[in-house]
PDB file of C-alpha atoms in Angstrom:
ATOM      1  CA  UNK A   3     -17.233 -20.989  26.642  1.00  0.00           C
ATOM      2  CA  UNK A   4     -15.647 -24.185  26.998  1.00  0.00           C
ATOM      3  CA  UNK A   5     -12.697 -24.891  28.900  1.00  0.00           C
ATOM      4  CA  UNK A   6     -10.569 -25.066  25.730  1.00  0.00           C
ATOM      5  CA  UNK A   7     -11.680 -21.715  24.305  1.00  0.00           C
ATOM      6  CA  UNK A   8     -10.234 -20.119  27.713  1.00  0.00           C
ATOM      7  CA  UNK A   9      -6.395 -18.750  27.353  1.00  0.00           C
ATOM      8  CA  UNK A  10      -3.766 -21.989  27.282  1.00  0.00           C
ATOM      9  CA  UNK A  11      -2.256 -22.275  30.665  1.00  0.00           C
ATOM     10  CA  UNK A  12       1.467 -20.965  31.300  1.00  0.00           C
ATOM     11  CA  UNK A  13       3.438 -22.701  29.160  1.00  0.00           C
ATOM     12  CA  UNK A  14       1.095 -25.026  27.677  1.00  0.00           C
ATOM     13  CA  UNK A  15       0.448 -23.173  23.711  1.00  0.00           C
ATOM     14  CA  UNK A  16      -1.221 -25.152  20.541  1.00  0.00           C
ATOM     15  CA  UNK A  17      -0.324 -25.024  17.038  1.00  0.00           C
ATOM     16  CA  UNK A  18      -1.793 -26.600  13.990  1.00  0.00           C
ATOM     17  CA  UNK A  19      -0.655 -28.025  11.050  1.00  0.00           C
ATOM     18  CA  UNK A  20      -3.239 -28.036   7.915  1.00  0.00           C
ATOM     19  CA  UNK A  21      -1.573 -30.099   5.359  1.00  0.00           C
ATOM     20  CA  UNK A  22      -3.135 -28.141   1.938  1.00  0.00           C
ATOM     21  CA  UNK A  23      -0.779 -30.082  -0.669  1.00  0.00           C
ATOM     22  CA  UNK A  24      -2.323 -32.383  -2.219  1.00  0.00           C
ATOM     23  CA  UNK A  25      -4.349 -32.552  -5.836  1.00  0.00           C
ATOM     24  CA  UNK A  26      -7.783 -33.696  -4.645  1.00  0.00           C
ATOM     25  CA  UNK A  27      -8.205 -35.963  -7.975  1.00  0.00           C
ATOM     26  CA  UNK A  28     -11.867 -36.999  -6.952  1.00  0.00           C
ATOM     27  CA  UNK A  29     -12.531 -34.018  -7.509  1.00  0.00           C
ATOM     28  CA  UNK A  30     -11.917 -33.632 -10.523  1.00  0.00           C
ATOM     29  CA  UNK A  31      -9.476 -31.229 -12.924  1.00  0.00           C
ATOM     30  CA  UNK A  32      -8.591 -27.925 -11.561  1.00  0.00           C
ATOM     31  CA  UNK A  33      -7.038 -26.585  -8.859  1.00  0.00           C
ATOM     32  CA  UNK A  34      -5.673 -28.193  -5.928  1.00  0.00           C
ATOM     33  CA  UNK A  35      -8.881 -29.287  -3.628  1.00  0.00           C
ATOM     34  CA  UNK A  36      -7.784 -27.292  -0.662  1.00  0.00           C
ATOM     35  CA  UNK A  37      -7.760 -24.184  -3.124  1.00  0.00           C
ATOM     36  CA  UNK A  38     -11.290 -24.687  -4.511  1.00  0.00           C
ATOM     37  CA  UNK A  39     -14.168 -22.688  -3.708  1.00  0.00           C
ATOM     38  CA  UNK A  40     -16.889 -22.902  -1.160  1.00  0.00           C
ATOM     39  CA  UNK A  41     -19.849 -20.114  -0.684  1.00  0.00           C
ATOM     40  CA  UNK A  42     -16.911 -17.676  -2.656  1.00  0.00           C
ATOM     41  CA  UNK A  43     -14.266 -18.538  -0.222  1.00  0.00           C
ATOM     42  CA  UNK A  44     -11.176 -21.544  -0.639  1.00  0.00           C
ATOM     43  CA  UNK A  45     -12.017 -24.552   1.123  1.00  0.00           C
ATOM     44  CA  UNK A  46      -8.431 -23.957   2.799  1.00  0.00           C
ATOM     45  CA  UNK A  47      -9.317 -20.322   4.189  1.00  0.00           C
ATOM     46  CA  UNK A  48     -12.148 -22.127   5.918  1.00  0.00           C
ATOM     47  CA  UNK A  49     -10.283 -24.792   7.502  1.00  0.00           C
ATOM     48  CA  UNK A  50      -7.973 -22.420   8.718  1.00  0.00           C
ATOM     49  CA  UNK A  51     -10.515 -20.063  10.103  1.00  0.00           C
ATOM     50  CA  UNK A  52     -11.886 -23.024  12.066  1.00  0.00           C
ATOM     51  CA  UNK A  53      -8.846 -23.830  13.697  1.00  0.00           C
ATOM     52  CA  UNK A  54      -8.121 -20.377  14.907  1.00  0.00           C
ATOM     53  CA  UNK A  55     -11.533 -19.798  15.876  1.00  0.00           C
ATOM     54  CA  UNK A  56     -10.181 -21.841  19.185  1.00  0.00           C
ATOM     55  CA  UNK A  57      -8.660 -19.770  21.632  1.00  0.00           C
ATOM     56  CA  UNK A  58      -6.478 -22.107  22.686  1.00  0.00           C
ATOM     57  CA  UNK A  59      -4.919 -21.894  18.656  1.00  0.00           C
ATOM     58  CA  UNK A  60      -1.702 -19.633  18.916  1.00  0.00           C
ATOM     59  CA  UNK A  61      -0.597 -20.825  15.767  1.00  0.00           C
ATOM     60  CA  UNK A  62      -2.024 -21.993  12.325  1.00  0.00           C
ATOM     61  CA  UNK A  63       0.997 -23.661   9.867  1.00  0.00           C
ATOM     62  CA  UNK A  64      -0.507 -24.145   6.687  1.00  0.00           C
ATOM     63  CA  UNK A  65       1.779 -26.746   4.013  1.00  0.00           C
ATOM     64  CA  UNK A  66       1.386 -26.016   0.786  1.00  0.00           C
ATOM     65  CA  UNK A  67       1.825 -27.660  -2.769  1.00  0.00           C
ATOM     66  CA  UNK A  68       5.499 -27.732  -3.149  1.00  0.00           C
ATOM     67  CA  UNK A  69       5.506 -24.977  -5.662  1.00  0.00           C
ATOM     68  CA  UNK A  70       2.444 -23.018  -4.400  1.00  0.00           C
ATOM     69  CA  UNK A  71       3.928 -21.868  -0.870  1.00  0.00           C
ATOM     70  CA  UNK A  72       3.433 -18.197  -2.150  1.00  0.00           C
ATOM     71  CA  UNK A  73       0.421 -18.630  -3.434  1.00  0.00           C
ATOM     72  CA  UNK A  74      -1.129 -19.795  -0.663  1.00  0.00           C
ATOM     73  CA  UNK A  75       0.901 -17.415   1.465  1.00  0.00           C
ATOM     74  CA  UNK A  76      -1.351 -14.443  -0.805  1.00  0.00           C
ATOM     75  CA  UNK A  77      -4.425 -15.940  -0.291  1.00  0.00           C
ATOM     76  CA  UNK A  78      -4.177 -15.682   3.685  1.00  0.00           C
ATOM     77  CA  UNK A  79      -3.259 -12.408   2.917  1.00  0.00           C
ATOM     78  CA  UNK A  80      -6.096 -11.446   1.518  1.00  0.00           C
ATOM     79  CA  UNK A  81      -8.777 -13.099   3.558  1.00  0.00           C
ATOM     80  CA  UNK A  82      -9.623 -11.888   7.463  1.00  0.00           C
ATOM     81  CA  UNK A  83      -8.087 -14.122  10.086  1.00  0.00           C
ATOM     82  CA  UNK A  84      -8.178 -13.485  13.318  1.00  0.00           C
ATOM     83  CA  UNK A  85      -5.098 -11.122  14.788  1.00  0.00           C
ATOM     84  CA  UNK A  86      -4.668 -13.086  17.855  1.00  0.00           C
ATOM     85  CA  UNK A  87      -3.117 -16.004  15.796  1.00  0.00           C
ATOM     86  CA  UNK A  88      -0.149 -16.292  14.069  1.00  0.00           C
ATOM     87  CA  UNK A  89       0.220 -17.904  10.460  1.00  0.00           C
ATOM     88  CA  UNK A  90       3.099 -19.408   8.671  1.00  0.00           C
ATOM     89  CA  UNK A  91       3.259 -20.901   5.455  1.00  0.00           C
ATOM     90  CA  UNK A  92       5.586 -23.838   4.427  1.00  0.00           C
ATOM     91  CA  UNK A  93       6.332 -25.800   1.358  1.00  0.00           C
ATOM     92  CA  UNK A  94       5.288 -29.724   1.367  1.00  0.00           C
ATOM     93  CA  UNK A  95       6.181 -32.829   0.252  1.00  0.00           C
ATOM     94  CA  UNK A  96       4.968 -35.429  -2.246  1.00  0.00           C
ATOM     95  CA  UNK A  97       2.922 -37.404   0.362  1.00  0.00           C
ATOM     96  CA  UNK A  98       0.517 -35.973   2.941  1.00  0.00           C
ATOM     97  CA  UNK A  99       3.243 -37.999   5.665  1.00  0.00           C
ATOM     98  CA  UNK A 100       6.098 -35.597   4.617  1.00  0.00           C
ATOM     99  CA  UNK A 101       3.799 -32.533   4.496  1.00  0.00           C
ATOM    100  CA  UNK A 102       3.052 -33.374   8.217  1.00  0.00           C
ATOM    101  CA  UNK A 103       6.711 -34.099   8.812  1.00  0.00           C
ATOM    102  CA  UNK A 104       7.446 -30.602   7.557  1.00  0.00           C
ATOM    103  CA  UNK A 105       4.888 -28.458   8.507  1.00  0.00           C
ATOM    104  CA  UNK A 106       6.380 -30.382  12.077  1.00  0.00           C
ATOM    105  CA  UNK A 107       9.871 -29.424  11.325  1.00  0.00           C
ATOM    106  CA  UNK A 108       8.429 -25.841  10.924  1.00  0.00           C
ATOM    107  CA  UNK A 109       7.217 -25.050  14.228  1.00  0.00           C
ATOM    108  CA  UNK A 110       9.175 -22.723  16.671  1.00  0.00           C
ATOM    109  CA  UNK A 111       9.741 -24.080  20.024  1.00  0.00           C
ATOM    110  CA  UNK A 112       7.230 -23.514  22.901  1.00  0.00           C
ATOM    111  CA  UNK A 113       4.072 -25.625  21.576  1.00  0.00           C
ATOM    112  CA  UNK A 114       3.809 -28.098  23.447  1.00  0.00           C
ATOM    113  CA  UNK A 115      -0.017 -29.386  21.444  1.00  0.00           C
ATOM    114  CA  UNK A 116      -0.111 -29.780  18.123  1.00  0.00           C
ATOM    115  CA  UNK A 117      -3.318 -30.142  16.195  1.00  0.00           C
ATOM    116  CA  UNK A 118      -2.986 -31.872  12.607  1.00  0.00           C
ATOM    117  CA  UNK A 119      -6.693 -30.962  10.515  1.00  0.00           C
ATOM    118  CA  UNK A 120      -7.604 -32.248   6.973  1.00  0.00           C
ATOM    119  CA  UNK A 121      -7.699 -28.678   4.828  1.00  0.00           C
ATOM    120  CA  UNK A 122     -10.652 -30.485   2.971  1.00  0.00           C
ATOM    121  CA  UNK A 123     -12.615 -30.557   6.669  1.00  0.00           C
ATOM    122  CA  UNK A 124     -13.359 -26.689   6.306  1.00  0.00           C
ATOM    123  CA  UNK A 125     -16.472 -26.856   8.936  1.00  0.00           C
ATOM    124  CA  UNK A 126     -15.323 -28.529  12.160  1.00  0.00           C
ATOM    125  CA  UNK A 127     -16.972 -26.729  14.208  1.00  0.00           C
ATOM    126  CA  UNK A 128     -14.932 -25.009  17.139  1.00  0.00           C
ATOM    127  CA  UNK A 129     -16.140 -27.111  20.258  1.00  0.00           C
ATOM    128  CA  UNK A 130     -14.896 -30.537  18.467  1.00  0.00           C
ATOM    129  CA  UNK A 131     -11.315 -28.354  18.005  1.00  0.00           C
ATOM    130  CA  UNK A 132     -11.608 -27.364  22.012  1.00  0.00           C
ATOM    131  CA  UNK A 133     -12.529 -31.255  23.020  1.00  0.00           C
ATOM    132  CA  UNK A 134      -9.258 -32.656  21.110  1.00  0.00           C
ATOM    133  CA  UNK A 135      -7.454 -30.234  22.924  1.00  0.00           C
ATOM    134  CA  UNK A 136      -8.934 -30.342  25.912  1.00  0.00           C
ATOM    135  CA  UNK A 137      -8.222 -34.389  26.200  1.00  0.00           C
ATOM    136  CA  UNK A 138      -4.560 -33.915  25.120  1.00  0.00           C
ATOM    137  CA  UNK A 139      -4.013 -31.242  28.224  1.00  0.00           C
ATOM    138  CA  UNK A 140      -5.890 -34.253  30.289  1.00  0.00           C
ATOM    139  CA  UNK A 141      -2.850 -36.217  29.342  1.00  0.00           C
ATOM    140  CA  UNK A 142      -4.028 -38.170  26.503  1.00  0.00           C
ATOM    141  CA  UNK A 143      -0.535 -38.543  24.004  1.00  0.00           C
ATOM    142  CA  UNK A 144      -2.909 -38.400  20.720  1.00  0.00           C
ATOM    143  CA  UNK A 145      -6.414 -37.582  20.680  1.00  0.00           C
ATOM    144  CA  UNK A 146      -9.134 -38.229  17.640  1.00  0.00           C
ATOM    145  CA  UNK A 147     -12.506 -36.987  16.925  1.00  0.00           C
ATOM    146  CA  UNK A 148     -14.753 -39.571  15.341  1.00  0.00           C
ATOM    147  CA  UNK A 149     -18.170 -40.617  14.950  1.00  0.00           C
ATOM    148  CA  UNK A 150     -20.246 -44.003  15.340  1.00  0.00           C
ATOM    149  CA  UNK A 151     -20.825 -45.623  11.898  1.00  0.00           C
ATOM    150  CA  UNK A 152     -24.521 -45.319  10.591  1.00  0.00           C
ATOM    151  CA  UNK A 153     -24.191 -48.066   8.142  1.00  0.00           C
ATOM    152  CA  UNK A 154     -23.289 -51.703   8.171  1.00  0.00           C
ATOM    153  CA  UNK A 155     -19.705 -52.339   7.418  1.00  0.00           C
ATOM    154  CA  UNK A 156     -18.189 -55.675   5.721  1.00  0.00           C
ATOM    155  CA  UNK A 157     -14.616 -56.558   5.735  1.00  0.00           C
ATOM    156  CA  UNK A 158     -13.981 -58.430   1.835  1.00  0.00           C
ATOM    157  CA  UNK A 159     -11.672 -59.263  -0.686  1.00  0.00           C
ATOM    158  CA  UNK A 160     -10.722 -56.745  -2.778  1.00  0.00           C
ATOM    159  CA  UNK A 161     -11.474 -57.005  -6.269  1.00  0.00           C
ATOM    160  CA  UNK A 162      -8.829 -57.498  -9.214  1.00  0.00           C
ATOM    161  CA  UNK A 163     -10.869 -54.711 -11.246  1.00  0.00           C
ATOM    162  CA  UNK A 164     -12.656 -51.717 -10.266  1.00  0.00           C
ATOM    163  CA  UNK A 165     -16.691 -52.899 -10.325  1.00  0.00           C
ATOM    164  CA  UNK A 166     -15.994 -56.639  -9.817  1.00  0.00           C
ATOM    165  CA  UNK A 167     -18.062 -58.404  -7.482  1.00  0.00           C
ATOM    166  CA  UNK A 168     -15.750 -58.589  -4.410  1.00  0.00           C
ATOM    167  CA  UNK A 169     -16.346 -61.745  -1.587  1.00  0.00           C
ATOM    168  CA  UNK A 170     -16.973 -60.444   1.799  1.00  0.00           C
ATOM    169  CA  UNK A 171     -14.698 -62.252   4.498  1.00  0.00           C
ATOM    170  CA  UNK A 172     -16.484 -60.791   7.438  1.00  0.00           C
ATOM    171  CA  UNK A 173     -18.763 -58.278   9.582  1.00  0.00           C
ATOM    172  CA  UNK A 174     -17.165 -56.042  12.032  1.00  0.00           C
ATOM    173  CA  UNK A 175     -18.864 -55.344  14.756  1.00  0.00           C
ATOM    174  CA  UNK A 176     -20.521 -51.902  14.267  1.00  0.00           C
ATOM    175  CA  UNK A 177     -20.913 -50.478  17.683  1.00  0.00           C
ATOM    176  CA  UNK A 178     -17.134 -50.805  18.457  1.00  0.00           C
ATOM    177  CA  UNK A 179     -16.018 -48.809  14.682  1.00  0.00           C
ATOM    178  CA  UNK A 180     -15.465 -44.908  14.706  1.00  0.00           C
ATOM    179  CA  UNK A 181     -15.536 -42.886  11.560  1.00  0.00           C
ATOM    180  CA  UNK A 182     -11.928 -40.778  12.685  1.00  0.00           C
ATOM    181  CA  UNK A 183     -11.742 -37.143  11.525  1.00  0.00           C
ATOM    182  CA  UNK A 184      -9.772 -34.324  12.506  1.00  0.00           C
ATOM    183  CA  UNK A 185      -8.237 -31.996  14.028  1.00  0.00           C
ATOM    184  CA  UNK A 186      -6.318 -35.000  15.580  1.00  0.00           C
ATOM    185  CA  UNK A 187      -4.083 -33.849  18.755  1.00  0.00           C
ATOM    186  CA  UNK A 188      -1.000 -34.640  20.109  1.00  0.00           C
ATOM    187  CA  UNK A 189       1.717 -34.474  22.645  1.00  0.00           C
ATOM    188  CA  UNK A 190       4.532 -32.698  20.405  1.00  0.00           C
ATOM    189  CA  UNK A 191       6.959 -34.665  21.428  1.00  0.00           C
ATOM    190  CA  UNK A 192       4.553 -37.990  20.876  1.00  0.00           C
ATOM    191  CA  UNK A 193       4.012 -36.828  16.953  1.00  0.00           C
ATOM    192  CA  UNK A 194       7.465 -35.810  15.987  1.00  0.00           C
ATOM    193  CA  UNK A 195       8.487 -39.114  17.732  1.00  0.00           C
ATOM    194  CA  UNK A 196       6.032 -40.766  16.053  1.00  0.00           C
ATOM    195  CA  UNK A 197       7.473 -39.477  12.294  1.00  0.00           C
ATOM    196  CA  UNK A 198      10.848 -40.003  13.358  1.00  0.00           C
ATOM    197  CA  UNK A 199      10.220 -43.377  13.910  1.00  0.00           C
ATOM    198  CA  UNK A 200       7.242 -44.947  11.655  1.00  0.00           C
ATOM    199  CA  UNK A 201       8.421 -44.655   7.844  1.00  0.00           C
ATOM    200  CA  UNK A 202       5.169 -46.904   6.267  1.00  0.00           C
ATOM    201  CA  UNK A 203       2.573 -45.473   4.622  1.00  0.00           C
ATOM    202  CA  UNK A 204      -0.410 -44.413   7.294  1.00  0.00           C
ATOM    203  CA  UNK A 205      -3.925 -42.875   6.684  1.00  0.00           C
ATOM    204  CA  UNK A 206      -3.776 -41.123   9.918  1.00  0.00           C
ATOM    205  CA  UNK A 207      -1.155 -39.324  12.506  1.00  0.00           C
ATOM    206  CA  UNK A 208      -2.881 -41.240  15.133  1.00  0.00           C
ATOM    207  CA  UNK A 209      -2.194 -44.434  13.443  1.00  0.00           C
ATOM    208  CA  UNK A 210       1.540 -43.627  13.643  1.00  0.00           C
ATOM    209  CA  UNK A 211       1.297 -42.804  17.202  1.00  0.00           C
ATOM    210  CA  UNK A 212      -0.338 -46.316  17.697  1.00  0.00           C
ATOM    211  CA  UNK A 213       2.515 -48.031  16.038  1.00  0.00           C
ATOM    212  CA  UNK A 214       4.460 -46.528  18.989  1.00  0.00           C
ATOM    213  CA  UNK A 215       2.056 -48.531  21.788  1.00  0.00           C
ATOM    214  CA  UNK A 216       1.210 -45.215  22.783  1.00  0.00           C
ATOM    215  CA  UNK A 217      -2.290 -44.655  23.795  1.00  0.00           C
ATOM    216  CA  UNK A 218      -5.169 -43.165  21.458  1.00  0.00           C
ATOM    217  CA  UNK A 219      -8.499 -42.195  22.389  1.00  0.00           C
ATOM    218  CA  UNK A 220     -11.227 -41.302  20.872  1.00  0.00           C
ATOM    219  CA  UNK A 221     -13.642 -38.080  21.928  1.00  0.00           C
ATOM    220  CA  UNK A 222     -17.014 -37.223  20.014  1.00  0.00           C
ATOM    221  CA  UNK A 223     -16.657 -35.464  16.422  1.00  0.00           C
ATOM    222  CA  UNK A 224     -19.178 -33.610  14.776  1.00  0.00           C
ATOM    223  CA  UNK A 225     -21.574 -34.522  11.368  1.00  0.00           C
ATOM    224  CA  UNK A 226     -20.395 -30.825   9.719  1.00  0.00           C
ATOM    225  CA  UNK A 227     -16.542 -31.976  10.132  1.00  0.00           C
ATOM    226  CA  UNK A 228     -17.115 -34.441   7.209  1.00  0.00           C
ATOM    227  CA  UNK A 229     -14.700 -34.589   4.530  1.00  0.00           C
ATOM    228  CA  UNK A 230     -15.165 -32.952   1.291  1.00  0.00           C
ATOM    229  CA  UNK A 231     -13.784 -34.921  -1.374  1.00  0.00           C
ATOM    230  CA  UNK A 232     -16.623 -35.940  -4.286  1.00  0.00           C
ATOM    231  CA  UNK A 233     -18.613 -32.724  -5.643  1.00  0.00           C
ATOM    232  CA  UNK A 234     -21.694 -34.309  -3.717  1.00  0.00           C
ATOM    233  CA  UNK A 235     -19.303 -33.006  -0.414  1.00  0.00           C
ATOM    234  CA  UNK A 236     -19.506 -29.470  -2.471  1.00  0.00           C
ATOM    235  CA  UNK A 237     -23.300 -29.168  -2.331  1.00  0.00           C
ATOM    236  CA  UNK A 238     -23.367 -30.561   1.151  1.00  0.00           C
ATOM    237  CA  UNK A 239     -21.166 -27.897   2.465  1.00  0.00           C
ATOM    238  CA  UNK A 240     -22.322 -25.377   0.576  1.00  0.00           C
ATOM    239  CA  UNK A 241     -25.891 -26.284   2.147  1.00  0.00           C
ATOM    240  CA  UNK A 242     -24.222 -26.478   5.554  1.00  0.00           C
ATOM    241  CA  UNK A 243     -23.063 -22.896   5.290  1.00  0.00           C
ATOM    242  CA  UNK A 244     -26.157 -21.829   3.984  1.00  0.00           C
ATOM    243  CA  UNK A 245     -27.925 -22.637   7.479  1.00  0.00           C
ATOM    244  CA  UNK A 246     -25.184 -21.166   9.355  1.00  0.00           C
ATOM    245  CA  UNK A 247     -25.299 -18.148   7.980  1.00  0.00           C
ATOM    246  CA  UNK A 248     -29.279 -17.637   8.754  1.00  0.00           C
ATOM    247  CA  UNK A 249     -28.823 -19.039  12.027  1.00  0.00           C
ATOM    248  CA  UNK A 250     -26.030 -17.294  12.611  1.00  0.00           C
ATOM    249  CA  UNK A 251     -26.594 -14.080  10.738  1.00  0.00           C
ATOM    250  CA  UNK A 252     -23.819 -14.319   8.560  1.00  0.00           C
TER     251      UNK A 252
END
């Protein structure tokens, strides 16, 4: 068991926040992505079962589509989750930003980590969830998983059109890239500073906390935490599962 997985320290509880509000276009028509089906099971029940598969995990807040908070509130109803952890569901926002900002605005005091995980990364496995957490209790203010790139990467020009030949400008060095994923940890009080204070479009939490000059770093992710988001993602999960359950047994 790692150290994470252990029960939090006096005083010292985490909480998540799984943003589940957006459309998931690349998908294609249909239901929101977070709501789509994996091995029989939504994509969002998954992610949340991965968070509170960590000990450490008091708290799951889940941030739905604006007008789906009680539908998604049903569906944890009617899946297993562990009894140790405590759920909430919360309306979102238009933008995956104000979903944070209000799944934030949701949580009771006493948490003093807060985990913020991708609904359409249903696999992380639990020991990249106890690592993030681990670092932030280290004293790390925001904490990512990521992995080293495999391919090549080239900085260029972005095209006018979509398929037009686009000039590269330049080749980042590859051995100092990550590929970030999530969960991505924080100090509370770092995060909700953090949307408070940085009001630009971001990709990432952590690159709001950066804004800040506080300090990031980075600790290993995992190949299974990938992001589904093409229907290529679907098969690959669905494969990844698959092998879980025989190694597993179930």
């Amino acid at each position: 068991m790692s150290d994470a997985s252990r029960p939090s320290p006096a005083g010292v509880r985490t909480a998540a926040v799984i943003p589940a509000a957006g459309r998931g276009v690349r998908l294609g028509p249909g239901a929101p992505k977070a709501l789509r089906a994996l091995n029989g099971t939504p994509m969002l029940i998954h992610a949340v079962r991965a968070l509170a598969a960590s000990r450490a995990v008091s708290l799951v807040v889940v941030v739905a589509p604006p007008d789906g908070a009680a539908e998604v509130k049903s569906l944890l109803d009617a899946h297993a989750l562990p009894e140790r952890t405590d759920f909430l569901v919360v309306p979102g926002g238009e933008s995956r930003q104000e979903s944070v900002r209000l799944g934030l605005d949701a949580l009771p005091p006493g948490y003093d980590i807060v985990l913020v995980h991708d609904a359409a990364r249903p696999l992380v496995p639990v020991d990249t969830v106890d690592a993030v957490i681990e670092a932030v209790r280290d004293g790390a203010p925001a904490v990512v998983p990521a992995l080293p790139l495999a391919d090549t990467v080239k900085e260029v020009e972005p095209a006018p059109a979509p398929g037009e030949p686009e000039p590269v400008l330049a080749t980042p060095e590859r051995a100092r890239l990550r590929a970030v994923q999530t969960p991505q940890g924080f100090d509370r009080a770092t995060l909700v500073r953090a949307h408070e204070t940085v009001k630009n479009d971001v990709t990432d939490d952590a690159g709001m906390v950066e804004q800040l000059g506080e300090r990031v770093v980075v600790v290993p992710g995992h190949e299974e935490a990938f992001k589904v988001t093409r229907p290529l993602d679907l098969v690959l999960a669905e494969a990844v599962l698959a092998r879980r359950r025989l190694n597993d047994g179930f």
